[in-house]
CSV table of C-alpha atoms and ligand atoms in Angstrom, one decimal:
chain,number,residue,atom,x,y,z
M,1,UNK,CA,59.6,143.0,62.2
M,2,UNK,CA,59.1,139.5,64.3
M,3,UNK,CA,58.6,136.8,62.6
M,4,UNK,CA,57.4,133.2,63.2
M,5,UNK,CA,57.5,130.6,60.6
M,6,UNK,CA,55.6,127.2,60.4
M,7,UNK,CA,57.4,124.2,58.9
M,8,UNK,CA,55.8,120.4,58.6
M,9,UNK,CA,58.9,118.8,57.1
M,10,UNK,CA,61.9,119.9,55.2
M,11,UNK,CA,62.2,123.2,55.6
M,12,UNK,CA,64.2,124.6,52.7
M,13,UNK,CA,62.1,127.4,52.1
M,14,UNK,CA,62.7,128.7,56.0
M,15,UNK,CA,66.1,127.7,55.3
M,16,UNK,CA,66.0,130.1,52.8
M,17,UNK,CA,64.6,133.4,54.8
M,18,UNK,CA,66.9,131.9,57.2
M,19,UNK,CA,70.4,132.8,55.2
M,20,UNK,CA,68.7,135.8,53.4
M,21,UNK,CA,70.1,138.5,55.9
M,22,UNK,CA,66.6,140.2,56.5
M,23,UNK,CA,66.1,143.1,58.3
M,24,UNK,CA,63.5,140.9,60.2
M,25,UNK,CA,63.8,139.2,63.9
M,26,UNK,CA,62.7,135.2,63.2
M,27,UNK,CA,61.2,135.0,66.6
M,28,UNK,CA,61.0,131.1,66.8
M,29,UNK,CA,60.5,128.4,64.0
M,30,UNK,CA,57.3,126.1,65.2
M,31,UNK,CA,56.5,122.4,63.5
M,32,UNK,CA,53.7,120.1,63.5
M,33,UNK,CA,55.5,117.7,63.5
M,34,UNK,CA,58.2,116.7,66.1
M,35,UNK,CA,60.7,114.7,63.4
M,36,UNK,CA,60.0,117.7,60.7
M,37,UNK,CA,64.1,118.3,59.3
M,38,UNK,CA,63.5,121.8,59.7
M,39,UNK,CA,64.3,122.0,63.4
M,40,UNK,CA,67.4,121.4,63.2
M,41,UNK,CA,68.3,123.9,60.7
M,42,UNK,CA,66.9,126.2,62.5
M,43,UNK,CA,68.2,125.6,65.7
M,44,UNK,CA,71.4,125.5,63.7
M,45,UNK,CA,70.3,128.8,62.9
M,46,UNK,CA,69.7,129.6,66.2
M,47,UNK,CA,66.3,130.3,65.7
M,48,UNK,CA,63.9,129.1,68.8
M,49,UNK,CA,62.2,126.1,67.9
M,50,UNK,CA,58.8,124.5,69.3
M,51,UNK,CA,56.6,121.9,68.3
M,52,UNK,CA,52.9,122.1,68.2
M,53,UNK,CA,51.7,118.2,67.1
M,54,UNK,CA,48.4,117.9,65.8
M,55,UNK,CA,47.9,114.7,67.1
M,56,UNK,CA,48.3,115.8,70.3
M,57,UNK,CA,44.7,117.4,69.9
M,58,UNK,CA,41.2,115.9,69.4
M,59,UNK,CA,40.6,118.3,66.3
M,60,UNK,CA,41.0,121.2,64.2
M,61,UNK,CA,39.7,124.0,66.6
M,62,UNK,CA,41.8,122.5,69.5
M,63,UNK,CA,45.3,121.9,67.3
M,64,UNK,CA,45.1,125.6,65.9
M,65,UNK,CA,43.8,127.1,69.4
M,66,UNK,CA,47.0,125.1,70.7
M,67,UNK,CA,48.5,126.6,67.5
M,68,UNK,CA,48.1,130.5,67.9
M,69,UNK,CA,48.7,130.2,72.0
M,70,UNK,CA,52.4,129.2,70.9
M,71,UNK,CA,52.5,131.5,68.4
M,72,UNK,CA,51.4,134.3,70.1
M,73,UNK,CA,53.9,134.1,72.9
M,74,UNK,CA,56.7,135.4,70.4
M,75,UNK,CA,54.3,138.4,69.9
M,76,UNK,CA,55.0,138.4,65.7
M,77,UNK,CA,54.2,140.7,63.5
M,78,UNK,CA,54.0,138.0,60.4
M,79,UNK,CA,53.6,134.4,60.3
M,80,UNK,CA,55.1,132.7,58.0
M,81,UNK,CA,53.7,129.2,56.5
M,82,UNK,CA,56.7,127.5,55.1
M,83,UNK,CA,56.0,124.3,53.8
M,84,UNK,CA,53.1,124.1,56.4
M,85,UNK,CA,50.7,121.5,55.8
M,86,UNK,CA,47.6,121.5,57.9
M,87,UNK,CA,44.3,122.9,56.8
M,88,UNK,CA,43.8,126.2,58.9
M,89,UNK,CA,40.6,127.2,60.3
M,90,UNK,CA,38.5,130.2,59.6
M,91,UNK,CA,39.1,131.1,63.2
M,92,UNK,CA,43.0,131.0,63.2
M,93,UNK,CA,43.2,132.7,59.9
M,94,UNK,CA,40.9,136.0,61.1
M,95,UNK,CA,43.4,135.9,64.1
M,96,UNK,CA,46.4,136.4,61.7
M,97,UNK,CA,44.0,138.3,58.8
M,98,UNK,CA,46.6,140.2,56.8
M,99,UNK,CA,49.4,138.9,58.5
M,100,UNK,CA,49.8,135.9,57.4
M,101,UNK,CA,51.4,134.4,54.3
M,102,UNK,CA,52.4,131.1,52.5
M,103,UNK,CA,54.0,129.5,49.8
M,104,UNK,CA,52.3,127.6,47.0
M,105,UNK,CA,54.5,125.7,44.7
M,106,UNK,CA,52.2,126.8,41.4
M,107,UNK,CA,51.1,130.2,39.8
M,108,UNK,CA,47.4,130.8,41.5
M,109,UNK,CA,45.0,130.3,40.9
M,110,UNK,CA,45.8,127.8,38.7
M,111,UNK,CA,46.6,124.8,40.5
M,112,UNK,CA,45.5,125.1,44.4
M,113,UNK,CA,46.1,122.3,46.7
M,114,UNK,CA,48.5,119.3,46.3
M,115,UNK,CA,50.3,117.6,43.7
M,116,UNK,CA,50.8,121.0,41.4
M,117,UNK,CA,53.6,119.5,39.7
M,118,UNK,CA,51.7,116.6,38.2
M,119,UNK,CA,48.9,118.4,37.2
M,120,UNK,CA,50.6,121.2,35.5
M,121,UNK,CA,52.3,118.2,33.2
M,122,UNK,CA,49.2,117.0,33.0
M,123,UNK,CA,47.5,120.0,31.9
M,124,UNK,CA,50.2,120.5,29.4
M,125,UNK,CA,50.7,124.1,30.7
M,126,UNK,CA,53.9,125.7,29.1
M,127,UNK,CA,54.6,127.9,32.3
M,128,UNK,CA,54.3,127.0,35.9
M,129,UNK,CA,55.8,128.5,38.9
M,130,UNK,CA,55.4,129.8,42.5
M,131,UNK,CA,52.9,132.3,44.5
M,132,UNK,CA,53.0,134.1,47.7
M,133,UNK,CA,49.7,135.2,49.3
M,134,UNK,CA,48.2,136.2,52.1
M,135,UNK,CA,46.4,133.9,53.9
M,136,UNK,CA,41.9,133.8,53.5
M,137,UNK,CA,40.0,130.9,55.1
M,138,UNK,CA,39.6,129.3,51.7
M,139,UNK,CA,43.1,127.2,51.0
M,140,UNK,CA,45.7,128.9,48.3
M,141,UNK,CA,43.4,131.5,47.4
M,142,UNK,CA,44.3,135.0,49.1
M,143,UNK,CA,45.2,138.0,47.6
M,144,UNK,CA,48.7,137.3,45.5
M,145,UNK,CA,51.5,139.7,46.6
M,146,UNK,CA,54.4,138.1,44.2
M,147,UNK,CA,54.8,135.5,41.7
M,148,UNK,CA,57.6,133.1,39.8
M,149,UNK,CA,57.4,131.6,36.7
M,150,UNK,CA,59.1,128.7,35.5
M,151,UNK,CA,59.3,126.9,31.7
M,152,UNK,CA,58.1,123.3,31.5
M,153,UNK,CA,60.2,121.4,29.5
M,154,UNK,CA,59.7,118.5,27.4
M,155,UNK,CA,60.7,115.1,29.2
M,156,UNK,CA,59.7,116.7,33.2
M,157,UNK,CA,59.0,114.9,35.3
M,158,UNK,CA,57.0,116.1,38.5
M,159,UNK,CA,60.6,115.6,40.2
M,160,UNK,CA,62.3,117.9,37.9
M,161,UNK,CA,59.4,120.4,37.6
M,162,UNK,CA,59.3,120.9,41.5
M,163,UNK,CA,62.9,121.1,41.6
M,164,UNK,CA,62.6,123.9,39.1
M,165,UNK,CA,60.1,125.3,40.6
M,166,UNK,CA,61.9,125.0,44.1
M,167,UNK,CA,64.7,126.8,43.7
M,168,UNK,CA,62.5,130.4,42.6
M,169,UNK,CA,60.2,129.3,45.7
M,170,UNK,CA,63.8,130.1,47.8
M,171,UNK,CA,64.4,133.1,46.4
M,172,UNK,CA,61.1,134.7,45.8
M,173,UNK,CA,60.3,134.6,49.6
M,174,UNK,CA,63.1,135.9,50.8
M,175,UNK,CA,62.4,139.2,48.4
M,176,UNK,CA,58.5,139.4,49.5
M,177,UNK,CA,60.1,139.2,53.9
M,178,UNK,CA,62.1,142.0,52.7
M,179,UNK,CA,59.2,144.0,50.8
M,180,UNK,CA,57.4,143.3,53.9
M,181,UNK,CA,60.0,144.6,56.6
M,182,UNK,CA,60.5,147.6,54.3
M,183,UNK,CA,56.9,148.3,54.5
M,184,UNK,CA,56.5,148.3,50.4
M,185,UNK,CA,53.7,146.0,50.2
M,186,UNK,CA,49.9,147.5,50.2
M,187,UNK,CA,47.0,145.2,50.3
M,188,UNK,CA,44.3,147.0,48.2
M,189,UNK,CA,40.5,147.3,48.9
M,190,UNK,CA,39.6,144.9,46.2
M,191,UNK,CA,41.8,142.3,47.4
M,192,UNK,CA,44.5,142.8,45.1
M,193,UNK,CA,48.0,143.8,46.4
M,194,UNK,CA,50.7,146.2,45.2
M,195,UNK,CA,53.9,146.0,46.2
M,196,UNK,CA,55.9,149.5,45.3
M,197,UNK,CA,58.7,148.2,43.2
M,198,UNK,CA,60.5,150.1,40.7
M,199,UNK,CA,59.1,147.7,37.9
M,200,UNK,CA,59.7,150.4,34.8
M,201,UNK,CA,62.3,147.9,33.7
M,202,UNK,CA,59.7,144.6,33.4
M,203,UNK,CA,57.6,146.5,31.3
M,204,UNK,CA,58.7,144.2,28.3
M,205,UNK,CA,60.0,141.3,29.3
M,206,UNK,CA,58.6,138.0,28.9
M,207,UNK,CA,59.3,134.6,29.8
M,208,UNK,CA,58.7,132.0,26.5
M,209,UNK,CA,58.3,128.7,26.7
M,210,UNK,CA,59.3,126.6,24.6
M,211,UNK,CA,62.1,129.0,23.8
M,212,UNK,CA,64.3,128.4,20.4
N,301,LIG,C1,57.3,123.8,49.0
N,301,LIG,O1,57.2,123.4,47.6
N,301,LIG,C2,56.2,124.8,49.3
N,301,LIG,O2,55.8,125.6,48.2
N,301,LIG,C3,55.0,123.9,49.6
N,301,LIG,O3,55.6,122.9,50.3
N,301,LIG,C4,56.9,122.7,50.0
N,301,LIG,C5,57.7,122.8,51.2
N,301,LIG,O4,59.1,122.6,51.1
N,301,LIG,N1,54.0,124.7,50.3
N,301,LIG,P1,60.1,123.0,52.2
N,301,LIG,O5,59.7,122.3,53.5
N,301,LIG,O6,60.1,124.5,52.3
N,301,LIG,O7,61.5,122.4,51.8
């Protein structure tokens, strides 16, 4: 499986896949931004790197035409959005329909969008977490493949919530690259997605929060 992975900044989640020992082929890492710390870990890596800048383009259409013409030259069978933070358009994301997938640091569909950490304090939600989905035009809501969950604690901070939540975001993708490579993940009619897991042993487990 070929993969290509978009970064904007940071880059700890492809860092992640990165050091995970997939069965996969990371085909080149490409970034928005040209100062985005994730290059150099990847070329660290040595992963390909390329930068696509969105200023570089007059708008949307342009940037993600610019985008795909990059992306498509390492002929992937996945993208992954990792950290990636540009608004997608309809056109890009029917290019890549069903094979593309990001990272949202909160369990959808509560929470789309930015600042999750913040508003699940805010909400006062006891559990908060991580999602990967496939890509649909309309932002953090395709069909859910895997989730983490998290406890909030009493005296978080968004700073200590994200870090929490961080830390499953690095190893949850790594598991749904592999599901993917091994071919174990089945997007259903209605949207919905089953991955075939052995999950006999999840049947009664719960995470509690506050625990005592
Ligand atoms: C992560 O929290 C991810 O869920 C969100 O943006 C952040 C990227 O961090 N989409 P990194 O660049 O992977 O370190």
């Amino acid at each position: 499986m070929r993969v290509v992975v978009l970064i904007s900044g940071r880059g700890s989640n492809m860092e992640a896949l990165l050091e995970a020992r997939l069965p996969v082929e990371f085909a080149c890492v490409i970034s928005n931004k040209p100062d985005a710390a994730g290059l150099a870990i990847a070329a660290r890596h040595r992963v390909p790197t390329a930068v696509v800048s969105h200023r570089d383009h007059p708008g949307r259409a342009e940037f993600d035409a610019a985008l795909a013409e990059e992306i498509d030259r390492h002929r992937p069978d996945l993208v992954v959005l990792a950290g990636f933070m540009r608004v997608l358009t309809d056109a890009f994301v029917r290019r890549y329909e069903n094979r593309l997938i990001n990272i949202h640091p909160a369990l959808l569909p509560a929470f789309p969008g930015l600042d999750t950490h913040a508003r699940a304090l805010a909400a006062g939600v006891k559990l908060h977490g991580c999602t990967v989905h496939y890509v649909t035009p309309e932002v953090d809501s395709g069909p859910i493949i895997a989730q983490a969950a998290v406890p909030v604690l009493s005296g978080d901070t968004p700073a200590t919530l994200a870090a929490r939540v961080l830390s499953q975001e690095h190893r949850l993708y790594p598991r749904v690259l592999r599901w993917l490579a091994e071919d174990r993940v089945r997007l259903r009619d209605d949207g919905t997605v089953a991955v075939l897991t052995d999950n006999a042993a999840a049947e009664h487990e719960a995470l509690v929060s506050p625990s005592d």
